[in-house]
Tab-separated table of C-alpha atoms in Angstrom:
chain	number	residue	atom	x	y	z
A	1319	MET	CA	85.673	97.109	81.044
A	1320	ILE	CA	82.290	95.864	80.509
A	1321	GLN	CA	80.854	96.215	77.197
A	1322	LEU	CA	78.489	94.456	74.513
A	1323	LYS	CA	79.133	90.739	74.455
A	1324	THR	CA	81.081	90.573	77.613
A	1325	LEU	CA	80.256	87.466	79.720
A	1326	LEU	CA	79.801	88.108	83.488
A	1327	ASN	CA	79.684	85.912	86.383
A	1328	CYS	CA	76.330	86.316	88.420
A	1329	ILE	CA	77.277	86.187	92.000
A	1330	ASP	CA	73.594	86.218	93.449
A	1331	ASN	CA	71.159	83.503	94.062
A	1332	SER	CA	68.505	84.682	91.317
A	1333	GLY	CA	69.225	81.474	89.458
A	1334	ALA	CA	71.704	83.035	86.805
A	1335	ALA	CA	75.245	81.630	86.520
A	1336	ILE	CA	76.470	83.400	83.584
A	1337	VAL	CA	75.155	86.611	81.771
A	1338	GLU	CA	76.031	88.414	78.773
A	1339	CYS	CA	76.160	92.160	78.529
A	1340	ILE	CA	73.950	93.713	75.933
A	1341	LYS	CA	73.920	97.290	76.762
A	1342	VAL	CA	75.704	99.598	79.187
A	1343	LEU	CA	73.344	102.137	80.294
A	1344	ARG	CA	74.195	105.782	80.280
A	1345	MET	CA	77.588	105.360	79.146
A	1346	GLU	CA	79.328	105.864	75.848
A	1347	ARG	CA	82.438	103.876	77.248
A	1348	ALA	CA	82.643	100.643	78.986
A	1349	ALA	CA	81.105	99.874	82.234
A	1350	ARG	CA	83.080	99.749	85.453
A	1351	VAL	CA	82.221	98.875	89.206
A	1352	GLY	CA	78.925	100.337	90.316
A	1353	ASP	CA	77.662	100.873	86.799
A	1354	ARG	CA	74.243	99.554	85.445
A	1355	ILE	CA	74.073	97.380	82.423
A	1356	ILE	CA	71.530	95.289	80.701
A	1357	VAL	CA	72.220	91.543	80.499
A	1358	VAL	CA	70.944	88.303	79.008
A	1359	VAL	CA	70.961	85.252	81.074
A	1360	GLN	CA	73.145	82.657	79.272
A	1361	LYS	CA	73.530	79.721	81.764
A	1362	GLN	CA	71.444	78.802	84.644
A	1363	ARG	CA	72.662	77.906	88.023
A	1364	ASN	CA	71.924	74.523	89.364
A	1365	PHE	CA	70.824	74.521	93.068
A	1366	GLY	CA	71.230	71.301	95.226
A	1367	PRO	CA	71.722	67.730	94.434
A	1368	GLU	CA	68.296	67.283	92.779
A	1369	SER	CA	69.366	69.071	89.625
A	1370	GLY	CA	68.983	66.367	87.126
A	1371	PRO	CA	66.229	64.930	84.957
A	1372	GLY	CA	63.653	65.077	87.661
A	1373	GLY	CA	65.103	68.339	89.069
A	1374	SER	CA	63.874	70.754	86.257
A	1375	VAL	CA	60.705	71.690	88.415
A	1376	SER	CA	62.827	72.434	91.335
A	1377	ILE	CA	65.221	74.546	89.303
A	1378	SER	CA	62.325	76.618	87.883
A	1379	ALA	CA	61.039	77.031	91.368
A	1380	ALA	CA	64.358	78.187	92.821
A	1381	ASN	CA	65.238	80.258	89.941
A	1382	LYS	CA	63.930	83.709	89.859
A	1383	VAL	CA	65.335	84.084	86.240
A	1384	ARG	CA	65.716	81.630	83.337
A	1385	ARG	CA	68.041	81.395	80.435
A	1386	GLY	CA	67.328	83.831	77.938
A	1387	ASP	CA	65.797	86.504	80.319
A	1388	ILE	CA	66.757	90.036	79.848
A	1389	ARG	CA	67.556	91.846	83.173
A	1390	HIS	CA	69.270	94.941	84.431
A	1391	ALA	CA	72.316	94.423	86.281
A	1392	VAL	CA	75.098	96.174	88.349
A	1393	VAL	CA	78.664	95.333	87.841
A	1394	VAL	CA	80.444	94.400	91.302
A	1395	ARG	CA	83.892	93.251	89.993
A	1396	THR	CA	86.088	94.051	87.021
A	1397	ALA	CA	89.197	92.495	85.774
A	1398	LYS	CA	90.334	95.943	84.442
A	1399	LYS	CA	92.296	98.001	87.149
A	1400	THR	CA	90.595	100.603	88.771
A	1401	GLN	CA	92.339	103.533	90.587
A	1402	ARG	CA	90.795	104.536	93.995
A	1403	LYS	CA	91.259	108.201	95.513
A	1404	ASP	CA	93.830	107.004	98.050
A	1405	GLY	CA	96.234	105.957	95.211
A	1406	THR	CA	95.803	102.190	95.319
A	1407	VAL	CA	94.876	100.195	92.388
A	1408	VAL	CA	92.527	97.195	92.511
A	1409	ARG	CA	91.753	94.466	89.993
A	1410	PHE	CA	89.938	91.380	90.500
A	1411	ASP	CA	90.276	87.963	88.675
A	1412	ASP	CA	86.956	88.232	87.055
A	1413	ASN	CA	84.092	90.153	85.862
A	1414	ALA	CA	81.048	89.857	88.009
A	1415	CYS	CA	77.547	91.587	88.410
A	1416	VAL	CA	74.399	90.869	90.481
A	1417	LEU	CA	70.867	91.220	88.941
A	1418	ILE	CA	68.507	94.002	89.805
A	1419	ASN	CA	64.981	94.850	88.800
A	1420	LYS	CA	64.072	98.144	87.251
A	1421	ASN	CA	63.853	99.775	90.599
A	1422	GLY	CA	67.254	99.061	91.397
A	1423	GLU	CA	66.558	96.544	94.073
A	1424	PRO	CA	68.688	93.068	93.826
A	1425	ILE	CA	66.597	90.175	92.512
A	1426	GLY	CA	68.838	87.592	94.597
A	1427	SER	CA	68.582	87.579	98.360
A	1428	ARG	CA	72.189	86.663	99.100
A	1429	PHE	CA	75.630	87.059	97.237
A	1430	ASN	CA	78.533	84.858	97.632
A	1431	GLY	CA	81.702	86.807	96.525
A	1432	VAL	CA	83.652	90.082	97.431
A	1433	VAL	CA	82.451	93.220	95.663
A	1434	GLY	CA	84.074	96.331	95.011
A	1435	ARG	CA	84.111	99.497	97.419
A	1436	GLU	CA	83.131	101.552	94.333
A	1437	LEU	CA	79.433	100.719	94.955
A	1438	ARG	CA	79.476	102.798	97.926
A	1439	ASP	CA	80.289	105.812	95.982
A	1440	LYS	CA	77.429	105.046	93.635
A	1441	GLN	CA	75.007	104.284	96.212
A	1442	TRP	CA	74.387	100.847	95.831
A	1443	SER	CA	73.978	100.261	99.676
A	1444	LYS	CA	71.719	97.518	99.372
A	1445	ILE	CA	74.161	95.565	97.371
A	1446	LEU	CA	76.841	96.305	99.770
A	1447	SER	CA	74.974	95.091	102.783
A	1448	LEU	CA	74.105	91.787	101.053
A	1449	ALA	CA	77.708	91.186	100.101
A	1450	PRO	CA	80.046	88.915	102.502
A	1451	MET	CA	82.682	91.553	101.981
A	1452	HIS	CA	84.073	94.554	99.893
A	1453	VAL	CA	87.418	95.522	99.021
B	1340	MET	CA	126.687	141.189	87.255
B	1341	ALA	CA	128.178	144.577	86.494
B	1342	ALA	CA	131.491	142.968	85.765
B	1343	GLN	CA	130.011	140.778	83.192
B	1344	ARG	CA	128.472	143.569	81.023
B	1345	ARG	CA	129.798	144.049	77.784
B	1346	TRP	CA	129.288	147.457	76.012
B	1347	HIS	CA	129.404	147.849	72.399
B	1348	THR	CA	129.853	151.252	70.828
B	1349	ILE	CA	127.680	152.045	67.532
B	1350	ILE	CA	128.499	155.497	66.643
B	1351	PRO	CA	131.806	157.118	67.625
B	1352	ARG	CA	131.722	159.975	69.630
B	1353	ASP	CA	133.579	162.360	67.379
B	1354	GLN	CA	131.004	161.806	64.510
B	1355	LEU	CA	128.357	163.212	66.785
B	1356	SER	CA	129.754	166.739	66.699
B	1357	ASN	CA	130.088	166.790	62.977
B	1358	PRO	CA	127.271	165.036	61.510
B	1359	PRO	CA	127.621	163.128	58.048
B	1360	GLU	CA	125.480	164.133	55.318
B	1361	GLY	CA	122.154	162.413	54.370
B	1362	ILE	CA	121.717	161.085	57.921
B	1363	PRO	CA	118.453	162.051	59.610
B	1364	VAL	CA	119.164	164.645	62.557
B	1365	THR	CA	117.403	162.320	65.040
B	1366	TRP	CA	119.938	159.766	64.613
B	1367	LEU	CA	122.719	162.090	65.660
B	1368	LYS	CA	121.155	163.484	68.778
B	1369	PRO	CA	123.734	162.551	71.488
B	1370	ARG	CA	121.809	159.875	73.380
B	1371	LYS	CA	124.140	158.160	75.629
B	1372	LYS	CA	121.723	155.366	76.451
B	1373	LEU	CA	121.758	154.350	72.615
B	1374	SER	CA	125.212	154.815	72.100
B	1375	LYS	CA	125.752	151.541	73.919
B	1376	ILE	CA	123.827	148.372	73.592
B	1377	TYR	CA	123.439	145.875	76.571
B	1378	VAL	CA	124.214	142.470	75.326
B	1379	HIS	CA	122.531	140.168	77.612
B	1380	PRO	CA	124.414	137.218	79.139
B	1381	PRO	CA	123.002	133.788	77.855
B	1382	PRO	CA	120.661	132.488	80.267
B	1383	ARG	CA	121.872	130.156	82.915
B	1384	SER	CA	122.518	126.544	81.884
B	1385	MET	CA	119.806	124.688	83.643
B	1386	PRO	CA	121.630	121.437	83.496
B	1387	LYS	CA	124.662	122.974	85.239
B	1388	LYS	CA	122.605	124.427	87.855
B	1389	CYS	CA	120.763	121.490	88.786
B	1390	PRO	CA	121.903	118.437	86.967
B	1391	ASP	CA	119.183	116.056	88.278
B	1392	PRO	CA	115.903	117.941	89.209
B	1393	VAL	CA	113.738	114.780	89.556
B	1394	GLY	CA	116.281	113.230	91.779
B	1395	VAL	CA	116.059	116.473	93.937
B	1396	VAL	CA	112.408	116.305	94.154
B	1397	THR	CA	112.383	112.683	94.789
B	1398	ALA	CA	114.838	113.459	97.628
B	1399	SER	CA	112.598	116.267	99.224
B	1400	GLN	CA	109.491	114.066	99.020
B	1401	LEU	CA	111.227	111.176	100.599
B	1402	ALA	CA	112.613	113.549	103.231
B	1403	THR	CA	108.999	114.364	104.271
B	1404	LEU	CA	107.176	111.233	103.562
B	1405	ASP	CA	109.965	108.902	104.930
B	1406	SER	CA	112.175	110.835	107.369
B	1407	SER	CA	113.719	108.011	108.934
B	1408	GLY	CA	114.550	106.145	105.848
B	1409	ALA	CA	113.165	102.895	107.069
B	1410	ARG	CA	110.576	102.342	104.474
B	1411	ALA	CA	113.197	103.174	101.778
B	1412	ARG	CA	115.639	100.415	103.300
B	1413	LEU	CA	112.874	97.967	103.362
B	1414	PHE	CA	112.437	98.273	99.693
B	1415	ASP	CA	116.106	98.607	98.799
B	1416	LYS	CA	117.432	96.296	96.212
B	1417	GLU	CA	120.593	95.805	98.007
B	1418	ASN	CA	119.078	95.263	101.615
B	1419	THR	CA	118.846	91.403	101.977
B	1420	GLU	CA	116.570	91.720	104.874
B	1421	GLY	CA	114.132	93.937	102.824
B	1422	VAL	CA	111.058	92.872	100.793
B	1423	ARG	CA	111.457	90.564	97.904
B	1424	VAL	CA	108.909	89.225	95.594
B	1425	GLY	CA	107.311	86.183	96.802
B	1426	ASP	CA	107.165	87.488	100.194
B	1427	VAL	CA	103.632	87.456	101.858
B	1428	LEU	CA	103.086	91.092	103.230
B	1429	HIS	CA	100.604	92.997	105.494
B	1430	VAL	CA	100.271	96.624	104.876
B	1431	ARG	CA	98.321	98.612	107.473
B	1432	MET	CA	96.651	101.859	106.500
B	1433	ARG	CA	96.117	104.895	108.640
B	1434	GLU	CA	92.318	104.625	107.843
B	1435	GLY	CA	90.507	101.871	106.448
B	1436	GLU	CA	91.178	98.022	106.410
B	1437	PRO	CA	94.687	96.863	105.949
B	1438	VAL	CA	95.774	94.989	102.796
B	1439	SER	CA	97.702	91.661	102.646
B	1440	GLY	CA	98.979	89.551	100.068
B	1441	VAL	CA	101.645	87.830	98.241
B	1442	CYS	CA	104.002	90.500	96.727
B	1443	LEU	CA	103.996	89.655	92.946
B	1444	ASN	CA	105.903	92.722	91.804
B	1445	ILE	CA	107.869	95.796	93.233
B	1446	ARG	CA	107.881	98.774	91.231
B	1447	ARG	CA	110.842	100.927	92.183
B	1448	ARG	CA	110.339	104.344	91.007
B	1449	GLY	CA	111.612	106.560	94.003
B	1450	VAL	CA	108.766	108.138	95.791
B	1451	GLU	CA	106.533	106.289	93.507
B	1452	THR	CA	107.489	103.069	94.628
B	1453	ALA	CA	104.659	100.616	94.802
B	1454	ILE	CA	104.019	96.962	95.617
B	1455	LEU	CA	101.397	94.626	93.803
B	1456	LEU	CA	99.788	92.412	96.355
B	1457	ARG	CA	97.679	89.130	95.503
B	1458	ASN	CA	95.423	87.494	97.575
B	1459	GLN	CA	92.315	85.455	97.460
B	1460	LEU	CA	89.030	86.835	99.104
B	1461	THR	CA	86.055	84.459	98.803
B	1462	ARG	CA	87.938	82.514	96.411
B	1463	VAL	CA	88.175	85.576	94.108
B	1464	GLY	CA	91.613	86.724	93.113
B	1465	VAL	CA	92.195	90.295	94.126
B	1466	GLU	CA	95.136	92.261	93.228
B	1467	VAL	CA	96.113	95.603	94.728
B	1468	TRP	CA	98.789	98.104	93.919
B	1469	VAL	CA	99.912	100.075	96.992
B	1470	LYS	CA	102.224	103.009	96.961
B	1471	VAL	CA	104.586	102.350	99.896
B	1472	PHE	CA	105.427	105.979	100.609
B	1473	SER	CA	101.962	107.138	100.631
B	1474	PRO	CA	101.041	108.816	103.968
B	1475	LEU	CA	98.131	106.693	104.126
B	1476	VAL	CA	100.320	103.644	104.654
B	1477	GLN	CA	101.186	103.202	108.184
B	1478	SER	CA	103.355	100.199	108.070
B	1479	VAL	CA	104.585	97.379	105.737
B	1480	GLU	CA	105.314	94.068	107.598
B	1481	ILE	CA	106.617	90.843	106.026
B	1482	VAL	CA	104.487	88.140	107.296
B	1483	GLN	CA	106.345	85.234	105.843
B	1484	ARG	CA	109.200	85.160	103.463
B	1485	ARG	CA	109.569	83.197	100.341
B	1486	VAL	CA	111.687	80.068	101.141
B	1487	ARG	CA	113.843	80.254	97.894
B	1488	ARG	CA	114.588	83.382	96.037
B	1489	ALA	CA	112.357	83.952	93.399
B	1490	ARG	CA	113.982	83.645	90.059
B	1491	ARG	CA	111.920	86.130	88.199
B	1492	ALA	CA	111.458	89.881	89.051
B	1493	ARG	CA	107.626	89.593	88.476
B	1494	LEU	CA	105.656	86.663	89.714
B	1495	TYR	CA	102.718	86.938	87.229
B	1496	TYR	CA	102.679	83.213	86.776
B	1497	MET	CA	101.175	83.171	90.324
B	1498	ARG	CA	97.972	84.104	88.821
B	1499	GLN	CA	97.704	80.775	87.217
B	1500	PRO	CA	95.677	78.335	89.211
B	1501	LYS	CA	98.527	75.809	89.166
B	1502	HIS	CA	100.871	78.316	90.976
B	1503	ASP	CA	98.245	80.331	92.758
B	1504	MET	CA	99.067	80.522	96.639
B	1505	GLY	CA	95.203	80.967	97.487
B	1506	SER	CA	94.232	83.028	100.437
B	1507	VAL	CA	96.967	84.408	102.669
B	1508	GLU	CA	94.572	85.132	105.493
B	1509	GLY	CA	95.335	82.264	107.559
B	1510	LEU	CA	99.075	83.275	107.578
B	1511	VAL	CA	98.372	86.863	108.491
B	1512	ARG	CA	96.312	85.712	111.335
B	1513	THR	CA	98.887	83.476	112.879
B	1514	TYR	CA	101.534	86.279	112.260
B	1515	LEU	CA	99.295	88.798	113.950
B	1516	ARG	CA	98.626	86.570	116.852
B	1517	GLN	CA	102.353	85.714	117.140
B	1518	ARG	CA	103.213	89.382	117.123
B	1519	ALA	CA	100.648	90.396	119.736
B	1520	VAL	CA	102.184	87.824	122.031
B	1521	LEU	CA	105.891	89.021	121.277
B	1522	GLY	CA	104.938	92.734	121.533
B	1523	SER	CA	103.548	92.396	124.913
B	1524	GLY	CA	100.694	94.517	124.455
B	1525	GLY	CA	101.060	98.313	125.122
B	1526	LYS	CA	103.055	99.293	122.019
B	1527	GLY	CA	101.856	102.114	120.123
B	1528	ALA	CA	101.420	102.191	116.367
B	1529	ALA	CA	104.192	104.538	115.702
B	1530	GLU	CA	106.653	102.402	117.819
B	1531	MET	CA	105.790	99.481	115.704
B	1532	LEU	CA	106.409	101.455	112.558
B	1533	GLY	CA	109.958	102.431	113.835
B	1534	LYS	CA	111.013	99.045	114.949
B	1535	LYS	CA	109.854	97.365	111.858
B	1536	GLY	CA	113.132	96.374	110.729
B	1537	LYS	CA	114.473	95.162	114.029
B	1538	GLY	CA	111.498	93.199	114.842
B	1539	LYS	CA	111.822	91.242	111.456
B	1540	GLY	CA	115.389	90.311	112.489
B	1541	LYS	CA	114.179	89.207	116.012
B	1542	LYS	CA	111.624	86.779	114.360
B	1543	LYS	CA	114.202	85.143	112.232
């Protein structure tokens, strides 16, 4: 159940670590796996050991997004239970998303974490192919 | 049915021949059908006919979904060999990937009986409710039993990092490898399903 002010983990290598939902697109209710949302980057990810006082340059080089950026994202995991057509019910321990651009292409080039299989029904095949595994 | 009918006479027969004053003639036409009123018997009592309709439906569903009764025995509370919370289970699906994890909860509801499996995939906790009598479920196998009996019916505390088992993939992989060696190859899936209970006993 992703709604306004929900904090999500960002599991791609775009440079965002924690993002906050500011809008659920085309929905009056909360977003679930596969739904598109608008987020603001709250916390940046530190890449590599050079993250320190001198590493700010490398951070900005590696990170495609910065803190405070407003981006589109797709929800890939929810802590809320979702029922599948085969009767199984799946829930994850956290809420997670990946950032995308306006055209729906992922900003990051690699994801680290499992994603929900509902993405297939909503035609996010690019995200599914980048994900290490889907449940 | 005929024996139960009770007929009630409204107008006596002798009054039909000499009609009383002030009564419309239509009343007094000798109509045999109206002279008697059929009193319907009360509707048959449903609780008497079928005291436990839900139980009947459940039994018929289980007869089709679990004809051998092996799955029901596996999740029977009295069965000491059956599944208990805390066991690591491996559920094969007829189509799609198998599900494995530690059983946190067994929801015993007849044909709706379901288990909650918790696992960690890429270090993210994933919990799946599986209906055990679903036709999509091919087999439910016990990978590892809990060493000591759990003292709770629902092991939700295993979600806490302190008590979390982590991934059970390693356990499942060793179990599958062992079983492949013991099973000597050419056994079909249906046979494995039938011999589930016995194979478990052999292993112990």
